[in-house]
Short mmCIF file of C-alpha atoms in Angstrom, two decimals:
data_model
loop_
_atom_site.label_atom_id
_atom_site.label_comp_id
_atom_site.label_asym_id
_atom_site.label_seq_id
_atom_site.Cartn_x
_atom_site.Cartn_y
_atom_site.Cartn_z
CA MET A 1 -16.21 8.74 3.61
CA ARG A 2 -15.03 5.13 3.40
CA THR A 3 -11.89 4.01 1.55
CA GLU A 4 -10.91 0.36 1.23
CA VAL A 5 -7.28 -0.50 0.54
CA ARG A 6 -5.69 -3.91 -0.06
CA PHE A 7 -1.95 -4.57 -0.07
CA ALA A 8 -1.02 -7.93 -1.57
CA GLY A 9 2.19 -9.78 -2.30
CA PHE A 10 4.25 -12.72 -1.21
CA GLY A 11 5.46 -13.18 2.34
CA GLY A 12 8.52 -11.07 3.05
CA GLN A 13 7.50 -8.10 0.88
CA GLY A 14 6.19 -6.15 3.85
CA VAL A 15 2.53 -6.02 2.88
CA ILE A 16 1.38 -6.67 6.46
CA LEU A 17 3.61 -3.88 7.77
CA SER A 18 2.27 -1.57 5.05
CA GLY A 19 -1.26 -2.14 6.29
CA ILE A 20 -0.26 -1.55 9.89
CA ILE A 21 1.57 1.67 9.01
CA LEU A 22 -1.35 3.02 6.94
CA GLY A 23 -3.83 2.16 9.68
CA ARG A 24 -1.67 3.76 12.36
CA ALA A 25 -1.13 6.93 10.33
CA THR A 26 -4.86 7.21 9.67
CA VAL A 27 -5.92 6.82 13.30
CA LEU A 28 -3.14 8.59 15.18
CA TYR A 29 -2.41 11.47 12.84
CA GLU A 30 -5.45 11.96 10.62
CA GLY A 31 -8.09 11.49 13.32
CA HIS A 32 -10.08 9.00 11.26
CA TYR A 33 -11.13 5.45 12.01
CA ALA A 34 -9.34 2.47 10.51
CA PHE A 35 -9.77 -1.28 10.58
CA GLN A 36 -6.75 -3.35 9.59
CA THR A 37 -6.94 -7.07 8.87
CA GLN A 38 -4.36 -9.42 7.48
CA SER A 39 -3.99 -12.83 5.95
CA ILE A 40 -0.80 -14.79 5.54
CA GLY A 41 -0.42 -17.85 3.33
CA PRO A 42 0.70 -21.22 4.70
CA GLU A 43 4.36 -20.33 4.31
CA ALA A 44 5.64 -17.37 6.33
CA ARG A 45 8.02 -16.28 3.56
CA GLY A 46 7.06 -16.83 -0.04
CA GLY A 47 3.39 -17.59 0.56
CA VAL A 48 0.69 -15.16 -0.51
CA SER A 49 -0.15 -12.50 2.05
CA ARG A 50 -2.45 -9.51 2.14
CA ALA A 51 -3.36 -6.67 4.44
CA GLU A 52 -6.55 -4.70 4.21
CA VAL A 53 -7.22 -1.28 5.68
CA VAL A 54 -10.68 0.23 5.80
CA ILE A 55 -10.51 3.96 6.46
CA SER A 56 -13.59 5.85 7.56
CA THR A 57 -14.53 9.23 8.95
CA ASP A 58 -17.53 7.66 10.72
CA ASN A 59 -17.42 4.45 12.74
CA SER A 60 -21.13 4.26 13.56
CA ARG A 61 -22.02 1.93 10.69
CA ASP A 62 -18.77 0.49 9.48
CA TYR A 63 -17.94 -3.10 8.69
CA PRO A 64 -14.24 -3.92 9.22
CA LYS A 65 -13.74 -5.94 6.04
CA VAL A 66 -13.31 -4.87 2.44
CA ARG A 67 -16.65 -4.93 0.60
CA GLU A 68 -15.92 -2.75 -2.40
CA LEU A 69 -12.21 -2.35 -3.04
CA ASP A 70 -11.06 1.19 -3.82
CA ILE A 71 -7.29 0.75 -4.00
CA LEU A 72 -5.15 -2.30 -4.72
CA VAL A 73 -1.40 -2.32 -4.17
CA ALA A 74 -0.08 -5.42 -5.96
CA MET A 75 3.52 -6.31 -5.21
CA ASN A 76 3.66 -9.41 -7.46
CA GLN A 77 1.95 -11.11 -10.40
CA GLU A 78 -0.11 -13.58 -8.38
CA SER A 79 -1.53 -10.78 -6.24
CA MET A 80 -2.45 -8.72 -9.26
CA ASP A 81 -4.06 -11.70 -10.97
CA THR A 82 -5.99 -12.66 -7.85
CA TYR A 83 -7.24 -9.29 -6.66
CA SER A 84 -7.43 -6.94 -9.66
CA LYS A 85 -10.81 -8.44 -10.57
CA ASP A 86 -12.16 -6.79 -7.39
CA LEU A 87 -11.54 -3.32 -8.84
CA LYS A 88 -14.33 -1.50 -10.62
CA ALA A 89 -14.00 1.40 -13.05
CA GLY A 90 -12.82 4.58 -11.39
CA LYS A 91 -10.83 2.72 -8.72
CA THR A 92 -7.03 2.59 -8.38
CA MET A 93 -4.23 0.05 -8.64
CA LEU A 94 -0.54 0.51 -7.97
CA TYR A 95 1.71 -2.34 -9.03
CA ASP A 96 5.39 -3.16 -9.21
CA PRO A 97 6.16 -3.72 -12.92
CA ASP A 98 9.47 -5.45 -12.17
CA MET A 99 7.61 -8.18 -10.29
CA MET A 100 5.09 -8.82 -13.08
CA ALA A 101 5.22 -11.07 -16.11
CA ASN A 102 2.13 -9.42 -17.62
CA GLU A 103 0.89 -5.86 -17.64
CA PRO A 104 -2.55 -5.25 -16.11
CA LYS A 105 -5.47 -4.91 -18.48
CA LEU A 106 -8.13 -3.13 -16.47
CA GLU A 107 -10.72 -1.00 -18.17
CA GLY A 108 -11.49 2.29 -16.47
CA VAL A 109 -9.15 1.65 -13.53
CA ASN A 110 -6.45 4.19 -12.66
CA VAL A 111 -3.26 2.13 -12.96
CA TYR A 112 0.13 3.30 -11.68
CA PRO A 113 3.31 1.28 -12.34
CA ILE A 114 5.66 1.93 -9.42
CA PRO A 115 9.11 0.27 -9.65
CA ALA A 116 9.31 -0.23 -5.89
CA THR A 117 11.61 -3.26 -5.82
CA LYS A 118 14.07 -1.76 -8.31
CA THR A 119 14.10 1.49 -6.34
CA ALA A 120 14.66 -0.38 -3.07
CA TYR A 121 17.64 -2.22 -4.59
CA GLU A 122 19.04 1.12 -5.76
CA LEU A 123 18.76 2.37 -2.18
CA GLY A 124 20.73 -0.66 -1.03
CA ASN A 125 18.11 -2.94 0.53
CA LYS A 126 15.11 -4.66 -1.06
CA ILE A 127 13.23 -4.74 2.25
CA VAL A 128 12.11 -1.12 1.80
CA ALA A 129 10.13 -1.78 -1.39
CA ASN A 130 6.92 -1.65 0.65
CA VAL A 131 7.83 1.80 1.99
CA VAL A 132 8.59 3.04 -1.53
CA MET A 133 5.13 1.81 -2.53
CA LEU A 134 3.50 3.50 0.50
CA GLY A 135 5.03 6.82 -0.53
CA ALA A 136 3.72 6.44 -4.07
CA LEU A 137 0.31 5.37 -2.77
CA ILE A 138 -0.10 8.50 -0.68
CA THR A 139 1.11 10.80 -3.45
CA THR A 140 -1.20 9.32 -6.10
CA THR A 141 -4.32 8.90 -3.95
CA LYS A 142 -3.97 11.51 -1.18
CA ILE A 143 -5.92 9.26 1.22
CA ILE A 144 -3.79 10.64 4.06
CA SER A 145 -1.14 13.34 4.29
CA LYS A 146 2.55 12.78 3.66
CA GLU A 147 3.29 14.13 7.14
CA SER A 148 1.08 11.52 8.80
CA LEU A 149 2.73 8.74 6.83
CA ILE A 150 6.23 9.97 7.69
CA LYS A 151 5.39 9.94 11.42
CA ALA A 152 3.91 6.44 11.23
CA VAL A 153 6.88 5.03 9.30
CA CYS A 154 9.31 6.55 11.83
CA GLU A 155 7.44 4.81 14.64
CA ALA A 156 7.16 1.46 12.87
CA VAL A 157 10.77 0.85 11.85
CA PRO A 158 13.77 0.13 14.07
CA PRO A 159 15.92 3.24 14.70
CA LYS A 160 18.90 1.83 12.80
CA PHE A 161 16.74 1.59 9.64
CA LYS A 162 15.03 4.98 9.99
CA ASP A 163 17.29 6.81 7.50
CA LEU A 164 16.93 4.07 4.88
CA ASN A 165 13.15 4.06 5.27
CA MET A 166 12.94 7.86 5.03
CA LYS A 167 14.94 7.72 1.78
CA ALA A 168 12.60 5.00 0.51
CA LEU A 169 9.56 7.08 1.43
CA GLU A 170 10.94 10.15 -0.37
CA LYS A 171 11.64 8.05 -3.48
CA GLY A 172 8.07 6.75 -3.31
CA PHE A 173 6.74 10.30 -3.10
CA GLU A 174 8.83 11.19 -6.18
CA LEU A 175 7.61 8.15 -8.13
CA GLY A 176 4.00 9.04 -7.34
CA GLU A 177 4.52 12.68 -8.38
CA GLN A 178 5.06 11.66 -12.00
CA PHE A 179 1.36 10.78 -12.25
CA LYS A 180 0.01 14.14 -11.01
#
């Protein structure tokens, strides 16, 4: 099994951290292999950034870069416009509709609108939009277990933000449940 995931957005949306958390959860708690790579635009905040995670049950013949994208998580319009063309029929995209000017038009792709930024604001802090999206990603795709993701998020965030992130993760799980 090989699953290729790309998180994309502008700097400051937590896409790099999302990739790190998914990779950590996969390796430490699922017992699979994961390669995580990242790319940040010329500006640290506001520039385009992406994180890619390649998950595999067998590392004997794996290449650490995305070759055939399975899942795209697009946090803004530019990311969706740039990377949605890499998705083939039967693949999956999650996107934040509040950060888009245009709806995606992808034939045969499973598309899930997840209002991550709006939900994060409702929780009191926009910085957890990426965690909301991670929760929805796991619920809609089941690429790893919720328990593994919870453990990885708890390890990745500072203790003073743990409660906020756990609330964001639960909201993400709920948002993903609507598509089951």
